[in-house]
PDB file of C-alpha atoms in Angstrom:
ATOM      1  CA  MET A 977      22.610 -21.564   2.026  1.00 93.00           C
ATOM      2  CA  TYR A 978      20.122 -21.159   0.085  1.00 97.00           C
ATOM      3  CA  SER A 979      19.719 -19.478  -3.757  1.00 98.00           C
ATOM      4  CA  ILE A 980      16.451 -17.422  -5.073  1.00 98.00           C
ATOM      5  CA  SER A 981      16.422 -17.785  -8.568  1.00 98.00           C
ATOM      6  CA  PHE A 982      13.044 -16.334 -11.454  1.00 98.00           C
ATOM      7  CA  VAL A 983      11.509 -19.281 -12.978  1.00 97.00           C
ATOM      8  CA  GLU A 984      12.672 -18.642 -16.869  1.00 96.00           C
ATOM      9  CA  THR A 985      13.137 -22.425 -17.624  1.00 96.00           C
ATOM     10  CA  GLU A 986      10.206 -25.461 -18.535  1.00 96.00           C
ATOM     11  CA  PRO A 987      12.569 -27.741 -15.889  1.00 97.00           C
ATOM     12  CA  GLN A 988      12.255 -25.522 -13.345  1.00 97.00           C
ATOM     13  CA  LEU A 989       8.917 -24.692 -13.717  1.00 98.00           C
ATOM     14  CA  LYS A 990       8.451 -28.327 -13.335  1.00 98.00           C
ATOM     15  CA  GLN A 991      10.112 -28.606 -10.546  1.00 98.00           C
ATOM     16  CA  VAL A 992       8.826 -25.742  -8.837  1.00 98.00           C
ATOM     17  CA  LEU A 993       5.679 -26.734  -9.539  1.00 98.00           C
ATOM     18  CA  ASP A 994       5.788 -30.214  -8.054  1.00 98.00           C
ATOM     19  CA  PHE A 995       6.586 -28.790  -5.267  1.00 98.00           C
ATOM     20  CA  CYS A 996       4.133 -26.343  -4.665  1.00 98.00           C
ATOM     21  CA  TYR A 997       1.461 -29.485  -5.564  1.00 98.00           C
ATOM     22  CA  GLY A 998       3.398 -31.767  -2.347  1.00 98.00           C
ATOM     23  CA  ILE A 999       2.572 -28.616  -0.337  1.00 96.00           C
ATOM     24  CA  LEU A1000      -0.947 -27.479  -1.479  1.00 95.00           C
ATOM     25  CA  GLY A1001      -2.107 -30.195  -2.721  1.00 95.00           C
ATOM     26  CA  GLN A1002      -1.992 -32.537  -6.713  1.00 97.00           C
ATOM     27  CA  HIS A1003      -5.624 -31.814  -7.187  1.00 96.00           C
ATOM     28  CA  LEU A1004      -4.415 -28.194  -7.823  1.00 95.00           C
ATOM     29  CA  ARG A1005      -2.504 -29.905 -10.694  1.00 96.00           C
ATOM     30  CA  ASP A1006      -6.249 -30.569 -12.399  1.00 96.00           C
ATOM     31  CA  ILE A1007      -7.757 -27.084 -11.699  1.00 95.00           C
ATOM     32  CA  SER A1008      -7.585 -24.013 -13.934  1.00 94.00           C
ATOM     33  CA  PRO A1009      -5.125 -21.533 -12.841  1.00 94.00           C
ATOM     34  CA  TYR A1010      -2.912 -24.097 -11.815  1.00 95.00           C
ATOM     35  CA  ARG A1011      -2.127 -26.319 -14.216  1.00 96.00           C
ATOM     36  CA  TYR A1012       0.965 -26.780 -15.846  1.00 96.00           C
ATOM     37  CA  GLU A1013      -0.071 -25.715 -18.682  1.00 95.00           C
ATOM     38  CA  ASP A1014      -0.972 -22.112 -17.176  1.00 95.00           C
ATOM     39  CA  TRP A1015       1.578 -21.227 -15.129  1.00 96.00           C
ATOM     40  CA  LYS A1016       3.706 -22.247 -18.557  1.00 95.00           C
ATOM     41  CA  GLU A1017       1.736 -19.793 -20.763  1.00 92.00           C
ATOM     42  CA  ARG A1018       3.445 -16.908 -17.859  1.00 93.00           C
ATOM     43  CA  ILE A1019       7.113 -17.290 -18.023  1.00 91.00           C
ATOM     44  CA  GLU A1020       7.457 -15.778 -21.563  1.00 85.00           C
ATOM     45  CA  ARG A1021       5.514 -12.035 -20.364  1.00 87.00           C
ATOM     46  CA  ASP A1022       5.933 -12.838 -15.879  1.00 92.00           C
ATOM     47  CA  SER A1023       8.847 -15.140 -14.944  1.00 92.00           C
ATOM     48  CA  LYS A1024       9.596 -12.301 -12.114  1.00 95.00           C
ATOM     49  CA  LEU A1025       6.567 -12.971 -10.197  1.00 96.00           C
ATOM     50  CA  LEU A1026       7.652 -16.048 -10.771  1.00 98.00           C
ATOM     51  CA  VAL A1027       9.846 -16.435  -7.965  1.00 98.00           C
ATOM     52  CA  TYR A1028      11.733 -19.394  -5.956  1.00 98.00           C
ATOM     53  CA  ALA A1029      14.067 -20.534  -3.036  1.00 98.00           C
ATOM     54  CA  HIS A1030      15.943 -23.666  -3.492  1.00 98.00           C
ATOM     55  CA  GLU A1031      19.207 -25.479  -1.156  1.00 97.00           C
ATOM     56  CA  ASP A1032      21.344 -27.450  -3.195  1.00 96.00           C
ATOM     57  CA  GLY A1033      19.281 -28.001  -6.463  1.00 95.00           C
ATOM     58  CA  ASN A1034      16.380 -28.502  -4.429  1.00 97.00           C
ATOM     59  CA  VAL A1035      13.152 -26.091  -4.038  1.00 98.00           C
ATOM     60  CA  ILE A1036      12.797 -24.703  -0.592  1.00 98.00           C
ATOM     61  CA  SER A1037       9.654 -22.070  -1.254  1.00 98.00           C
ATOM     62  CA  ALA A1038       8.180 -20.457  -4.294  1.00 98.00           C
ATOM     63  CA  VAL A1039       5.866 -17.812  -4.289  1.00 98.00           C
ATOM     64  CA  LEU A1040       4.283 -17.729  -8.176  1.00 98.00           C
ATOM     65  CA  GLY A1041       1.992 -14.862  -8.946  1.00 97.00           C
ATOM     66  CA  ARG A1042      -0.476 -14.808 -11.784  1.00 96.00           C
ATOM     67  CA  ARG A1043      -2.527 -11.182 -13.429  1.00 95.00           C
ATOM     68  CA  GLU A1044      -5.462 -10.637 -13.003  1.00 94.00           C
ATOM     69  CA  ASN A1045      -6.100  -7.634 -14.926  1.00 94.00           C
ATOM     70  CA  GLU A1046      -3.465  -4.556 -15.654  1.00 93.00           C
ATOM     71  CA  GLU A1047      -3.478  -3.569 -12.089  1.00 96.00           C
ATOM     72  CA  SER A1048      -3.375  -6.602 -10.204  1.00 96.00           C
ATOM     73  CA  LEU A1049      -2.142  -9.811  -9.242  1.00 96.00           C
ATOM     74  CA  VAL A1050      -2.828 -12.838  -7.894  1.00 96.00           C
ATOM     75  CA  CYS A1051      -0.823 -15.160  -5.475  1.00 95.00           C
ATOM     76  CA  GLY A1052      -1.434 -17.927  -6.614  1.00 94.00           C
ATOM     77  CA  PHE A1053       0.672 -19.914  -4.652  1.00 97.00           C
ATOM     78  CA  VAL A1054       2.662 -19.933  -2.504  1.00 97.00           C
ATOM     79  CA  ALA A1055       4.290 -22.356  -0.344  1.00 97.00           C
ATOM     80  CA  CYS A1056       7.430 -23.656   2.052  1.00 97.00           C
ATOM     81  CA  GLU A1057       8.811 -26.944   2.860  1.00 97.00           C
ATOM     82  CA  ILE A1058       8.517 -27.395   6.693  1.00 95.00           C
ATOM     83  CA  GLY A1059      11.666 -27.359   7.594  1.00 96.00           C
ATOM     84  CA  HIS A1060      12.470 -24.553   6.159  1.00 97.00           C
ATOM     85  CA  ARG A1061       9.472 -22.562   7.830  1.00 95.00           C
ATOM     86  CA  ARG A1062       9.820 -19.937  10.251  1.00 94.00           C
ATOM     87  CA  GLN A1063      13.028 -18.964   8.587  1.00 96.00           C
ATOM     88  CA  GLY A1064      12.113 -16.080   6.757  1.00 97.00           C
ATOM     89  CA  ILE A1065      12.750 -17.632   3.404  1.00 98.00           C
ATOM     90  CA  THR A1066       9.552 -17.363   2.616  1.00 97.00           C
ATOM     91  CA  ARG A1067       8.943 -13.318   3.482  1.00 97.00           C
ATOM     92  CA  ARG A1068      11.890 -13.236   1.962  1.00 98.00           C
ATOM     93  CA  LEU A1069      10.610 -14.329  -1.629  1.00 98.00           C
ATOM     94  CA  MET A1070       7.148 -12.186  -1.023  1.00 97.00           C
ATOM     95  CA  ASP A1071       9.151  -9.469  -0.744  1.00 97.00           C
ATOM     96  CA  ILE A1072      10.337  -9.939  -4.336  1.00 98.00           C
ATOM     97  CA  PHE A1073       7.661 -10.856  -5.336  1.00 97.00           C
ATOM     98  CA  GLU A1074       6.321  -7.454  -3.702  1.00 97.00           C
ATOM     99  CA  THR A1075       9.263  -5.367  -5.244  1.00 97.00           C
ATOM    100  CA  GLU A1076       8.432  -6.687  -9.462  1.00 96.00           C
ATOM    101  CA  ALA A1077       5.330  -6.569  -9.158  1.00 96.00           C
ATOM    102  CA  VAL A1078       5.839  -2.790  -9.061  1.00 97.00           C
ATOM    103  CA  ARG A1079       8.641  -2.860 -11.038  1.00 96.00           C
ATOM    104  CA  ALA A1080       5.638  -3.863 -13.386  1.00 95.00           C
ATOM    105  CA  GLY A1081       3.809  -1.073 -12.395  1.00 96.00           C
ATOM    106  CA  PHE A1082       1.060  -3.566 -10.706  1.00 97.00           C
ATOM    107  CA  ARG A1083      -1.219  -2.004  -7.824  1.00 97.00           C
ATOM    108  CA  TYR A1084      -2.021  -4.094  -5.572  1.00 96.00           C
ATOM    109  CA  ILE A1085      -2.228  -8.092  -4.758  1.00 97.00           C
ATOM    110  CA  THR A1086      -5.013 -10.798  -3.944  1.00 96.00           C
ATOM    111  CA  LEU A1087      -4.511 -14.107  -2.130  1.00 95.00           C
ATOM    112  CA  GLY A1088      -7.061 -16.553  -0.608  1.00 93.00           C
ATOM    113  CA  SER A1089      -5.177 -18.865   2.303  1.00 92.00           C
ATOM    114  CA  GLU A1090      -6.534 -20.694   5.442  1.00 86.00           C
ATOM    115  CA  GLU A1091      -3.446 -19.681   7.020  1.00 78.00           C
ATOM    116  CA  ASP A1092      -3.989 -16.908  10.076  1.00 72.00           C
ATOM    117  CA  GLY A1093      -1.028 -14.324  10.584  1.00 88.00           C
ATOM    118  CA  PHE A1094       2.042 -14.542   7.310  1.00 94.00           C
ATOM    119  CA  TYR A1095       0.464 -12.443   5.704  1.00 94.00           C
ATOM    120  CA  GLU A1096      -0.417  -9.797   8.116  1.00 93.00           C
ATOM    121  CA  LYS A1097       3.426  -9.690   8.772  1.00 93.00           C
ATOM    122  CA  CYS A1098       2.866  -9.452   5.466  1.00 95.00           C
ATOM    123  CA  GLY A1099       1.063  -5.673   5.328  1.00 95.00           C
ATOM    124  CA  PHE A1100      -1.812  -7.776   4.048  1.00 96.00           C
ATOM    125  CA  HIS A1101      -5.225  -7.620   5.083  1.00 96.00           C
ATOM    126  CA  MET A1102      -8.679  -9.137   5.016  1.00 95.00           C
ATOM    127  CA  ILE A1103     -11.111  -8.320   2.614  1.00 96.00           C
ATOM    128  CA  ASP A1104     -13.443 -10.586   2.519  1.00 96.00           C
ATOM    129  CA  GLU A1105     -13.814 -14.694   3.459  1.00 94.00           C
ATOM    130  CA  MET A1106     -15.360 -17.444   0.215  1.00 91.00           C
ATOM    131  CA  HIS A1107     -15.040 -21.007   0.099  1.00 87.00           C
ATOM    132  CA  GLY A1108     -13.618 -21.502   3.564  1.00 86.00           C
ATOM    133  CA  GLN A1109     -10.528 -18.977   2.575  1.00 91.00           C
ATOM    134  CA  LYS A1110      -9.388 -15.505   3.944  1.00 94.00           C
ATOM    135  CA  ILE A1111      -9.042 -12.848   0.841  1.00 96.00           C
ATOM    136  CA  TYR A1112      -6.119 -11.006   1.503  1.00 96.00           C
ATOM    137  CA  GLN A1113      -5.004  -7.815  -0.166  1.00 97.00           C
ATOM    138  CA  LYS A1114      -1.903  -5.720  -0.027  1.00 97.00           C
ATOM    139  CA  LEU A1115      -2.057  -2.074  -1.990  1.00 97.00           C
ATOM    140  CA  LEU A1116       1.574  -1.722  -3.675  1.00 96.00           C
TER     141      LEU A1116
END
């Protein structure tokens, strides 16, 4: 059985980011706003926007968001280990992320992805396409 936590410490952040980079691409380590240093700055103010699932000490899914402005969040990383996909884990993390976003007073969430289907099931709508990615948005 897995547990869900918010990223509150630097060791947690390192573990979660290593997981995300492993799934989404190591090249993201060097691109702002996806670098470790960028996420580290967000822990204190926005730890409730950094949520992950773990099992037996290993990260299995993560949803990490960052403020774009006072009304808008960008969902920067959404990742799930292949063996844990289609089990509702990441969907549950998205629900928690959205609940915390509403609680913090945000009005919408934006994200970019090459994936189809999952984000629509979570209530997002495609609003644009840029650099080979679909841009999705959800009003809260």
